[in-house]
Coordinates of C-alpha atoms in Angstrom, one line a residue:
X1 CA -49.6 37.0 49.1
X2 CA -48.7 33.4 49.8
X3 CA -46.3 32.1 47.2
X4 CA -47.2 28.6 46.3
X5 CA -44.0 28.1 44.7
X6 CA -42.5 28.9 47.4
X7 CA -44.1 26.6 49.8
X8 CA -43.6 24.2 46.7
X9 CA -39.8 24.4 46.7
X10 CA -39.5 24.3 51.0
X11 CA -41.9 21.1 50.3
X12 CA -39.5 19.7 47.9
X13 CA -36.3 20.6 49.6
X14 CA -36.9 18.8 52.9
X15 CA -38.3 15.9 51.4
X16 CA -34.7 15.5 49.8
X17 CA -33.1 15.5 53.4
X18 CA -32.3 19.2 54.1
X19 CA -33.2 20.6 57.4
X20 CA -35.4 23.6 57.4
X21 CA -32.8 25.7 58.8
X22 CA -30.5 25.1 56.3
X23 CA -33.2 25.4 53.5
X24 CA -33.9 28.8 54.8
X25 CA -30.8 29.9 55.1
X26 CA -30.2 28.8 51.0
X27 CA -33.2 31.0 50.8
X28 CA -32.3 34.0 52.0
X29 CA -29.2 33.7 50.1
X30 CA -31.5 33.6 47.0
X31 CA -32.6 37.3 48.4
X32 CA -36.2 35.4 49.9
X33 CA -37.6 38.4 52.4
X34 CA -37.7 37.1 56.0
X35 CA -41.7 37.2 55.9
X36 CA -41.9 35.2 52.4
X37 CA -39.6 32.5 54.2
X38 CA -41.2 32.3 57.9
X39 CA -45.3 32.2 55.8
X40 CA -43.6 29.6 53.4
X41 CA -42.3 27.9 56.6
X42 CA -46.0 27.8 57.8
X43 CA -47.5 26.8 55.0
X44 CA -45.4 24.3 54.1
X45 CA -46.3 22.6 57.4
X46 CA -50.0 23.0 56.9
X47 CA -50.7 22.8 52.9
X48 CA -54.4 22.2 53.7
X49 CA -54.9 25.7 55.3
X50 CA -53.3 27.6 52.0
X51 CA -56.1 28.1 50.3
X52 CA -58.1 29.5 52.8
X53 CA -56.2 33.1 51.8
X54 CA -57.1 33.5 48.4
X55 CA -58.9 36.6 49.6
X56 CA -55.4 37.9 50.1
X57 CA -54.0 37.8 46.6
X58 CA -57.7 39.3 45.8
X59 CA -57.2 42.5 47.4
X60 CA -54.0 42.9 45.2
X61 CA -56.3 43.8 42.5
X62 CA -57.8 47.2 41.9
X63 CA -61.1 47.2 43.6
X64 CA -63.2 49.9 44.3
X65 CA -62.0 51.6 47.6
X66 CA -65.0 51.3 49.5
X67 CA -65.4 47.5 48.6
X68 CA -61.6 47.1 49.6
X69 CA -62.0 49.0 53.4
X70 CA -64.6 46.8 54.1
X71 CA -62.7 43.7 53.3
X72 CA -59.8 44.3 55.1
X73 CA -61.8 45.1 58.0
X74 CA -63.7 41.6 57.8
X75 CA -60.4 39.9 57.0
X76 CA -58.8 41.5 60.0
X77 CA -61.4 40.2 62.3
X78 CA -61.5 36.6 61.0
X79 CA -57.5 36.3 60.9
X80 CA -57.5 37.8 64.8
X81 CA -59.4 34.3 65.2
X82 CA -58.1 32.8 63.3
X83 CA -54.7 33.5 65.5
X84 CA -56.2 33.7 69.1
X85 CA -57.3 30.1 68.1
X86 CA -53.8 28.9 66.5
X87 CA -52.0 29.9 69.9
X88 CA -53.6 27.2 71.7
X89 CA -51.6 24.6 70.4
X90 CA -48.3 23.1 71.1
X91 CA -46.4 23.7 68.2
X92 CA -42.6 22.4 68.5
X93 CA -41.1 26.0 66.7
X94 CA -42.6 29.1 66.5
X95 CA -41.3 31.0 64.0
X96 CA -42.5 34.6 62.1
X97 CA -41.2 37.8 60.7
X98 CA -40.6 40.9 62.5
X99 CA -42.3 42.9 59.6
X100 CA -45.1 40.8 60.4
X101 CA -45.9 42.2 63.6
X102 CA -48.1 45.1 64.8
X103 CA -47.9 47.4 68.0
X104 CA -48.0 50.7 68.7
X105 CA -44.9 51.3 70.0
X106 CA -42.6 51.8 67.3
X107 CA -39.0 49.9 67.0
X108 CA -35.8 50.8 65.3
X109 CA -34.4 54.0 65.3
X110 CA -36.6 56.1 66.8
X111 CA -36.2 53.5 70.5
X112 CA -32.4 54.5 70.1
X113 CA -32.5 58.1 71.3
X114 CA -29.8 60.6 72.6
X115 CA -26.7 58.0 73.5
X116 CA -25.2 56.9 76.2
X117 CA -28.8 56.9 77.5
X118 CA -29.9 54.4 74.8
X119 CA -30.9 51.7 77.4
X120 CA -32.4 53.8 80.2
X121 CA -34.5 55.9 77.7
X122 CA -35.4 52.8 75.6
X123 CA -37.1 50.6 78.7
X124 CA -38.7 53.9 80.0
X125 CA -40.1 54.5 76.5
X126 CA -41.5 50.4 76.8
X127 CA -42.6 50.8 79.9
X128 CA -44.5 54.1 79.0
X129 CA -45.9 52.3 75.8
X130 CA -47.3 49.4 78.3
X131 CA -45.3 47.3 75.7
X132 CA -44.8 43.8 76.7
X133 CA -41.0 43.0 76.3
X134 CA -37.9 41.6 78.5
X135 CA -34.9 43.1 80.1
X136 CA -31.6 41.2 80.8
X137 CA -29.5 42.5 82.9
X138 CA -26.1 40.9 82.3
X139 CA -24.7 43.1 85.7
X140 CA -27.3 42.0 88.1
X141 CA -27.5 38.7 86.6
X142 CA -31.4 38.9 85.9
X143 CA -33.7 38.1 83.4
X144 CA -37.3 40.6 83.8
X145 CA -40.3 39.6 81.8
X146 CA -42.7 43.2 81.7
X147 CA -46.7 42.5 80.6
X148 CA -48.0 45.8 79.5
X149 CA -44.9 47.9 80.7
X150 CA -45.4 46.1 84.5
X151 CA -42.8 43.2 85.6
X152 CA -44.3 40.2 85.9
X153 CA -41.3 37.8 86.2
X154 CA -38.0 38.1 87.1
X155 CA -35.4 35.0 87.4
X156 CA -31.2 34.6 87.6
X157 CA -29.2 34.4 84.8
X158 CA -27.1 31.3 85.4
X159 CA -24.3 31.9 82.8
X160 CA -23.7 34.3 80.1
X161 CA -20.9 34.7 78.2
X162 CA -17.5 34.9 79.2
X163 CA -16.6 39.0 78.9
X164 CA -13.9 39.7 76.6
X165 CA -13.9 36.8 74.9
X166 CA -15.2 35.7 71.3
X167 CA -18.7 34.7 72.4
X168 CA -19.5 37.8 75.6
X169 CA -23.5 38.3 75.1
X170 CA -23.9 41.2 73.1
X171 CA -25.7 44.3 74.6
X172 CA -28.3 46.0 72.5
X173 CA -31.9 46.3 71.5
X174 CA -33.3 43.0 69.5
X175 CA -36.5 41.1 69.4
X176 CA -37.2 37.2 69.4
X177 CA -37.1 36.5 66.0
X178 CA -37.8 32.2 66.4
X179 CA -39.0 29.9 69.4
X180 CA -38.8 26.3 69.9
X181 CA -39.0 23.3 72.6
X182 CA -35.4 22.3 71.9
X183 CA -33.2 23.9 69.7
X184 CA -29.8 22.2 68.8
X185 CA -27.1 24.1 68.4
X186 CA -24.7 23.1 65.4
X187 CA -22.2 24.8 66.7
X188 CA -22.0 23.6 70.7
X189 CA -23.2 20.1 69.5
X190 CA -25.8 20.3 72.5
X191 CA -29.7 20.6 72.8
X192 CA -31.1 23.4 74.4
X193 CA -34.5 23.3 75.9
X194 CA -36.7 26.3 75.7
X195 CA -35.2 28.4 73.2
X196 CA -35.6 31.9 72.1
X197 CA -33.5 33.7 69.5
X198 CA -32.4 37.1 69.4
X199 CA -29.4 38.2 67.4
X200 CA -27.8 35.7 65.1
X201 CA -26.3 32.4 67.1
X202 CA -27.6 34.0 71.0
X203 CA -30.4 32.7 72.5
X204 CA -32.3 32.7 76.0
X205 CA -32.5 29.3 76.8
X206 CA -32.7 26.5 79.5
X207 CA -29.8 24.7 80.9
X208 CA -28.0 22.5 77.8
X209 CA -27.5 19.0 77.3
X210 CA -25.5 16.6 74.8
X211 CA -27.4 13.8 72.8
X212 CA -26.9 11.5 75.2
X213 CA -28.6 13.4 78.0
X214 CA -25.4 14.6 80.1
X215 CA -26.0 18.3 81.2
X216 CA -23.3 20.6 80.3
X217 CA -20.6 22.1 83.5
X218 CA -19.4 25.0 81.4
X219 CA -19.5 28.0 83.9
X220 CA -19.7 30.4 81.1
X221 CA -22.3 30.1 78.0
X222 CA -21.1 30.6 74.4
X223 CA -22.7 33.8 74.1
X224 CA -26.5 32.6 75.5
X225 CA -28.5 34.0 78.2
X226 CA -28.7 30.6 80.3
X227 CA -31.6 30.4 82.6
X228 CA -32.6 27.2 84.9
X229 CA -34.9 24.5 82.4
X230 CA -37.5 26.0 85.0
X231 CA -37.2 29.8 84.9
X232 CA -36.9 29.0 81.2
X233 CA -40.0 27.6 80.3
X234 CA -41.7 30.3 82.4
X235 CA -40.3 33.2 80.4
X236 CA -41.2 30.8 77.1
X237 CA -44.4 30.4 77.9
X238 CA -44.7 34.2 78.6
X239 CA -43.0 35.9 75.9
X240 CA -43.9 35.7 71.9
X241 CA -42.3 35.8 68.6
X242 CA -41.5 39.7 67.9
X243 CA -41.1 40.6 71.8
X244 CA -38.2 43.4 72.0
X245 CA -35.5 41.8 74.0
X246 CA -33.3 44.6 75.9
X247 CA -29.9 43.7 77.0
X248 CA -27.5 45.7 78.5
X249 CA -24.8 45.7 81.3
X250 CA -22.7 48.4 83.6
X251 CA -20.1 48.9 81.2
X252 CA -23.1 50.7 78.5
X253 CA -23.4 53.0 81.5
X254 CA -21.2 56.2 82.4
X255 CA -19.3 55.5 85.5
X256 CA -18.4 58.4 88.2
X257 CA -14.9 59.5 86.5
X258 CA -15.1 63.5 86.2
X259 CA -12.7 65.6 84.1
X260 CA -12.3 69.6 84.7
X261 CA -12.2 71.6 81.7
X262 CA -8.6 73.6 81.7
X263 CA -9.6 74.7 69.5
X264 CA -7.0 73.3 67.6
X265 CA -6.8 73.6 63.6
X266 CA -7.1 71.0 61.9
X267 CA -8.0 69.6 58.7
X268 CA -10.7 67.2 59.5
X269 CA -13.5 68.6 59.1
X270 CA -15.7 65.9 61.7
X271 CA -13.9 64.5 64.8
X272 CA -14.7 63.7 67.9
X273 CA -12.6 63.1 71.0
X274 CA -14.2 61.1 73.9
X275 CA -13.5 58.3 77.1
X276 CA -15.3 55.2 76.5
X277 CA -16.3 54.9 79.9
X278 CA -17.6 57.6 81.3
X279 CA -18.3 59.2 77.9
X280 CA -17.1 62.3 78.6
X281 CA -16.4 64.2 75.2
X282 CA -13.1 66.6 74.9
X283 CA -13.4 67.9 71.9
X284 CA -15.9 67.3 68.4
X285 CA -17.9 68.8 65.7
X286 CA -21.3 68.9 65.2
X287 CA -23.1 65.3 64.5
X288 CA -23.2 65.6 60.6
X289 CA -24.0 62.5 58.5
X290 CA -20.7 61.9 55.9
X291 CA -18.8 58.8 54.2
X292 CA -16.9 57.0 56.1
X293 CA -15.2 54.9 53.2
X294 CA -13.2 51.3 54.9
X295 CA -14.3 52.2 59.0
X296 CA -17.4 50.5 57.5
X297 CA -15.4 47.3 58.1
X298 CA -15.8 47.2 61.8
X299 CA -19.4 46.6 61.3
X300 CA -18.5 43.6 58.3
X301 CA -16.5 42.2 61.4
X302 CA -19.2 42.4 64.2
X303 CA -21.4 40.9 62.1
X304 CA -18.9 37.9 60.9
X305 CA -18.2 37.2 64.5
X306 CA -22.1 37.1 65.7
X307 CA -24.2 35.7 62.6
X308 CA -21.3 33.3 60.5
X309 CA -19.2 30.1 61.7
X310 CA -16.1 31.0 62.1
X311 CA -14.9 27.6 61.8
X312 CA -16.5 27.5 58.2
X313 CA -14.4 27.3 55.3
X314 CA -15.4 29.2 52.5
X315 CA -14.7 29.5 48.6
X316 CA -13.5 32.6 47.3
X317 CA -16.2 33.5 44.6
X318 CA -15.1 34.9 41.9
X319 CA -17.4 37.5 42.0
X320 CA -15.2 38.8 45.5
X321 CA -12.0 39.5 43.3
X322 CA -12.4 43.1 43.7
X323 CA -10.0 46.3 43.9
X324 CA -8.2 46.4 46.9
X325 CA -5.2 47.5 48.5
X326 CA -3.3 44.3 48.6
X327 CA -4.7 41.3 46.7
X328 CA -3.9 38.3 48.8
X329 CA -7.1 35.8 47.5
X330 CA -7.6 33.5 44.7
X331 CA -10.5 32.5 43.2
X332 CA -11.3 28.9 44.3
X333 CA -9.6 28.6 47.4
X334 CA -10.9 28.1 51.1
X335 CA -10.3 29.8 53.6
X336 CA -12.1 30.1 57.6
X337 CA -14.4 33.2 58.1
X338 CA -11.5 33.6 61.3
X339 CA -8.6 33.6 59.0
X340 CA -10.5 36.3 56.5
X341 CA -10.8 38.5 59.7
X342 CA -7.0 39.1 59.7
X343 CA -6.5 40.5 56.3
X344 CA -10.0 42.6 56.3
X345 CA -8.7 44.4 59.9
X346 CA -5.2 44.7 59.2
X347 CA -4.9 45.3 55.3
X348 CA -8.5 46.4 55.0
X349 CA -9.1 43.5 52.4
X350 CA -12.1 43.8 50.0
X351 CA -11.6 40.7 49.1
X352 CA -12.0 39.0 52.1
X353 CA -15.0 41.7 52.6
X354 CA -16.9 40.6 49.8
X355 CA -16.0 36.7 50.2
X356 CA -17.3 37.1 53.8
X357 CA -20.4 38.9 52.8
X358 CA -21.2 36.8 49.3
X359 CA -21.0 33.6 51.7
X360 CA -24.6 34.0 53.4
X361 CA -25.8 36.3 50.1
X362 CA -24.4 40.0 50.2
X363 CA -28.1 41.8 50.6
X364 CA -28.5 39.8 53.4
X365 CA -25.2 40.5 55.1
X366 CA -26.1 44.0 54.3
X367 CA -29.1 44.1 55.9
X368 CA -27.7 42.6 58.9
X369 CA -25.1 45.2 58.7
X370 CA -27.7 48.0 59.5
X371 CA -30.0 45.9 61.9
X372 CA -26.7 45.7 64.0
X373 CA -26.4 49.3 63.1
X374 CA -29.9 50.3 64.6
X375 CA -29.5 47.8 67.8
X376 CA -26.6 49.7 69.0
X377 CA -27.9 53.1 68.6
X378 CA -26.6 54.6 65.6
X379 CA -29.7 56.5 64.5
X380 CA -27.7 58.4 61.6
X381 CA -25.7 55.3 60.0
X382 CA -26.7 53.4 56.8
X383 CA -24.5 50.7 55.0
X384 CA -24.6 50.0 51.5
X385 CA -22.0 47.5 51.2
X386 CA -19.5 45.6 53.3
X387 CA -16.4 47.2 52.4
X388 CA -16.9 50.7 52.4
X389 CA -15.8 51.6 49.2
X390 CA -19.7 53.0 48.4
X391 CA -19.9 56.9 49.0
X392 CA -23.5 55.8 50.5
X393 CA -22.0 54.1 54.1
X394 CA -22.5 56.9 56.5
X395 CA -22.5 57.5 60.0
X396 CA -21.4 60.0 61.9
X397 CA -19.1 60.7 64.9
X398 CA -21.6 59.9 68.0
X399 CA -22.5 56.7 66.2
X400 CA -19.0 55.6 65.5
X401 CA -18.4 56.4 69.0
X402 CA -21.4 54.0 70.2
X403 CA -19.5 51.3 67.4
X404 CA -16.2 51.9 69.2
X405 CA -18.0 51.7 72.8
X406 CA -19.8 48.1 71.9
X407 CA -16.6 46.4 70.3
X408 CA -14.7 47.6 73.4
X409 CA -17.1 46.1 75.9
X410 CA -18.2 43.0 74.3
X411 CA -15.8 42.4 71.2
X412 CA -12.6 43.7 72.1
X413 CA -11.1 40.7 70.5
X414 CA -11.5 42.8 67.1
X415 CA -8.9 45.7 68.4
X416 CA -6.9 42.9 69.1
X417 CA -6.7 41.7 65.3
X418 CA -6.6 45.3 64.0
X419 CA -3.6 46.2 66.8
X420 CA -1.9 42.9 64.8
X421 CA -1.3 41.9 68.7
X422 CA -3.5 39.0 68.3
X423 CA -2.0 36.1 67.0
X424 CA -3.4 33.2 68.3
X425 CA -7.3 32.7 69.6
X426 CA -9.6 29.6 70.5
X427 CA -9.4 29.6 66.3
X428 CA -6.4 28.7 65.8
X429 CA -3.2 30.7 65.3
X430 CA -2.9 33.3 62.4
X431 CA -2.2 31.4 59.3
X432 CA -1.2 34.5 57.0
X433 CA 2.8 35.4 55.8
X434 CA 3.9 39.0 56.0
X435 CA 0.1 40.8 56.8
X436 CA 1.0 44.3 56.7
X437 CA -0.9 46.3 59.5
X438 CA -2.2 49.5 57.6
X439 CA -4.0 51.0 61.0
X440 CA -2.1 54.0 61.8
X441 CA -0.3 54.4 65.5
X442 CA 0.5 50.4 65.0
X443 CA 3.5 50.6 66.4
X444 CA 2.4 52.6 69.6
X445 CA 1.9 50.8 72.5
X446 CA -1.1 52.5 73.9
X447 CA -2.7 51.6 70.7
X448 CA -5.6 49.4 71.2
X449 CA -6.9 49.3 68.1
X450 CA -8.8 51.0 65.2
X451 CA -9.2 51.2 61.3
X452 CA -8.5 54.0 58.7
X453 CA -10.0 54.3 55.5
X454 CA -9.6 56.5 52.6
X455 CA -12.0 57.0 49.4
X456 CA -12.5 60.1 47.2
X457 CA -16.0 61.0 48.8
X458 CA -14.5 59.7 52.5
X459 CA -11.5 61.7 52.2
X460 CA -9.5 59.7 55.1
X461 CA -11.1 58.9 58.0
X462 CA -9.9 57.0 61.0
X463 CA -11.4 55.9 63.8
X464 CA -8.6 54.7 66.7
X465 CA -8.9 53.4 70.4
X466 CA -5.8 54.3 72.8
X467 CA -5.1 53.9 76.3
X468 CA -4.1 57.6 77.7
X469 CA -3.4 58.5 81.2
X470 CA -5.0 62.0 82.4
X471 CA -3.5 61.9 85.8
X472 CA -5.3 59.0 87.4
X473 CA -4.5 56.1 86.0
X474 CA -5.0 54.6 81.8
X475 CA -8.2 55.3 80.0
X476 CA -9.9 54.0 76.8
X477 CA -10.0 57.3 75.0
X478 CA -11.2 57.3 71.5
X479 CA -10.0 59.6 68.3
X480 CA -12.5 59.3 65.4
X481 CA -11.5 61.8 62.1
X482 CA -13.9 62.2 59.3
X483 CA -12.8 63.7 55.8
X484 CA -9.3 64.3 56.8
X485 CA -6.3 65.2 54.7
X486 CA -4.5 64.1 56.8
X487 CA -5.9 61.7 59.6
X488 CA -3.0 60.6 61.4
X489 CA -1.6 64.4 62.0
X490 CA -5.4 65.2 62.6
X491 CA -5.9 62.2 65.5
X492 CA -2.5 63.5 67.3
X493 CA -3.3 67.1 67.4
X494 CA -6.7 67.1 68.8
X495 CA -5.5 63.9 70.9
X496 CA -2.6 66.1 72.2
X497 CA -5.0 69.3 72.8
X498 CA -7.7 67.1 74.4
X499 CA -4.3 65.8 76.8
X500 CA -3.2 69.2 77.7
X501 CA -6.9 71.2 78.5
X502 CA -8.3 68.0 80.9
X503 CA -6.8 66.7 83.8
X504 CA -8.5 64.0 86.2
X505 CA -10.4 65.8 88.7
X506 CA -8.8 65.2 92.0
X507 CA -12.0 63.2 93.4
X508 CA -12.0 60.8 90.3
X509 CA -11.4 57.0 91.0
X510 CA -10.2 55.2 88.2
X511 CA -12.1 51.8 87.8
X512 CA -10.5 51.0 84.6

């Protein structure tokens, strides 16, 4: 059902001066559904057409169920004319809901099958649907456009993201959520021409430009998948709102490292010991669903660092005074979504958990905590709030090991605060006295990074990242520990055991 009130307030709001990005963004910090906002959107655009649905806020009634088949079936037909008809024309932004949209193949969860196969299995499963969607291949450099599960276009990536760095394109499974002619980014103060949006501030787009027309010369994008204005506007014209966008790159894929096989007690009673790049697995427990108390923070950072301004000051709410470990915020003071990253990573801040989270509404951050979740494959993980102090965030050991695989490809910057080795960024330098680091093995140099946590239902858990040499040169080798007594003696013994039963198999070349 159409909310006129809705459509009322949007009305009422721009009139006032507001863009419409920033009214919807006030919206769905008011808890607005996506849908709700995007028909408002619409409607708020084209008044006259409103009440030409009043049919829609009929069938909310109790009718009798034969009457009530029959209309939906008329109403189906009329509104698939209604939108073959509405396609024709040239509207500046095209904007909808994902929960809007109807296909066959279904998306979410059940695309992100047995990992590290995610991606492979995923565009097989497209393809197999005949599903239209696009691949970008950030190692070949190529953008594919597939029209019933058969390419039709394929054109260069010119720029992407510069790997490593704050804004590396993120690999996953999304979908366009927005189109428009010329989008202007708020952040990069430039306009850029065929636009389609995919995961918080990425987009595809065509080459950029400033107001006063002057291209761009960066070599690297600020996290977009830049196409020519030409190869662009082909894949705009091409692809629709809702189309699954896969991205992925060489480093989501096992390389050709081998290991040779030469079990310890512990207390933990999940772990997992694996190499992040060729995923080959040491030593684990079965893939059991459990608490994983203040890990949960990872996730709160990932999102921070791909959907909020980092540059943004923000006012502590009061409402984000919470139990923590060390209390460092006050009610009423600012503070840069960047600077609140160094006390959630290092102190495992609550604080700056909920201020982060309360800034765009907390539901919403939520729910963008377990769309990230479901892009990246982690099938078994649900998130309830953003600090992990709820017994109801789980996830397991394969999908922390898919977190731990994502943030050390494409936001690696994130072990670097939680090492406490990264002082200074494109941000600004650290502007906190005396942060204490509270990640175990802080002090060891092959310590990448990590984050512990520890909650009555968790137990402790810890999930850390070290550089270990098997024979052939240093590897990325995760340790993740669920309901622990005693995490830190846990991660060492099944680190050392894993250490002492592999060796590098003599044909292995290291590309690390």
């Amino acid at each position: 059902m159409y909310r006129r009130q809705l459509v009322k307030r949007i009305v009422k709001e721009l009139e006032k001066g507001k863009t419409i990005d920033a009214v919807k963004n006030d919206l769905r910090a008011e808890g607005w559904s996506l849908k709700d906002i995007a028909d408002a959107s619409y409607y708020s655009t084209y008044p006259e057409k409103l009440r030409h649905f009043s049919v829609t806020r009929f069938l909310d009634t109790e009718v009798h169920l034969y009457i009530t088949i029959v209309l939906i079936g008329i109403s189906i037909f009329f509104i698939a004319l209604f939108i073959i008809g509405e396609t024709g024309n040239d509207n500046n932004i095209y904007l909808t809901s994902p929960d809007s949209l109807v296909s066959e193949f279904r998306y979410g969860p059940e695309l992100a099958l047995a990992n590290p196969t995610f991606f492979q299995k995923t565009k097989k499963e497209l393809s197999d649907a005949k599903a239209d969607f696009i691949e970008v291949d950030l190692s070949q450099m190529k953008v594919r456009y597939f029209e019933e599960g058969l390419q039709k276009l394929e054109v260069p990536v010119l720029t992407k993201g510069r790997p490593g760095s704050w804004w590396e394109t993120p690999a996953g499974l999304y979908k366009i959520s927005s189109k428009e002619d010329t989008h202007f980014s708020k952040i990069g103060r430039v306009n850029m021409p065929w636009s389609m949006n995919f995961q918080g501030n990425f987009y595809i787009h065509g080459w950029p430009y400033y107001p006063d027309g002057r291209e761009v010369s960066s070599s690297y994008s600020g996290g977009c998948v830049r196409l020519s204005n030409e190869s662009a506007k082909a894949l705009f014209d091409l692809a629709k709102v809702g189309t699954p966008i896969l991205v992925h790159e060489k480093d989501f894929f096992a390389d050709n490292f081998v290991y040779e096989f030469v079990k310890p007690h512990i207390s933990a009673e999940h772990y997992l010991v694996a190499d992040l790049r060729n995923n080959q697995v040491f030593i684990r427990t079965e893939n059991q669903r459990v608490p994983i108390a203040s890990i949960t923070k990872l996730l709160t950072a990932l999102v921070v660092t791909e959907y909020l301004n980092l540059d943004k000051e923000i006012e502590i709410p009061k409402a984000a005074i919470v139990y923590t470990s060390k209390q460092r915020l006050v009610a009423g003071d600012k503070v840069t979504a960047y600077q609140l990253l160094f006390p959630l990573l290092l102190e495992s801040s609550n604080e700056a958990a909920e201020t982060l989270a309360r800034s765009i509404g907390k539901d919403y951050f939520v729910r963008m905590m377990n769309d990230k979740a479901k892009a990246l494959g982690m099938t078994n993980s649900v998130f309830v709030d953003p600090t992990g102090a709820g017994e109801g965030n789980v996830s397991t050991v394969d999908d922390l090991f898919m977190l731990a695989k994502y943030i050390t490809n494409n936001r690696s910057f994130i072990w670097e605060i939680s090492s406490g080795r990264l002082l200074t960024s494109a941000y600004g330098n650290i502007e906190w006295d005396n942060l204490q680091n509270m990640n175990d093995f802080a002090e060891d140099e092959s310590f990448r990074g990590g984050k512990v946590g520890k909650t009555t239902a968790a137990k402790e858990s810890g999930l850390y990242v070290m550089d270990k040499d098997f024979g052939n040169g240093a590897r990325p080798i995760v340790i993740i520990v669920l309901r622990s007594d005693d995490r830190k003696s846990d991660a060492l013994t099944i680190l050392k055991y894993s250490m002492e039963n592999f060796v590098a198999s003599s044909t292995s070349i290291s590309n690390y």
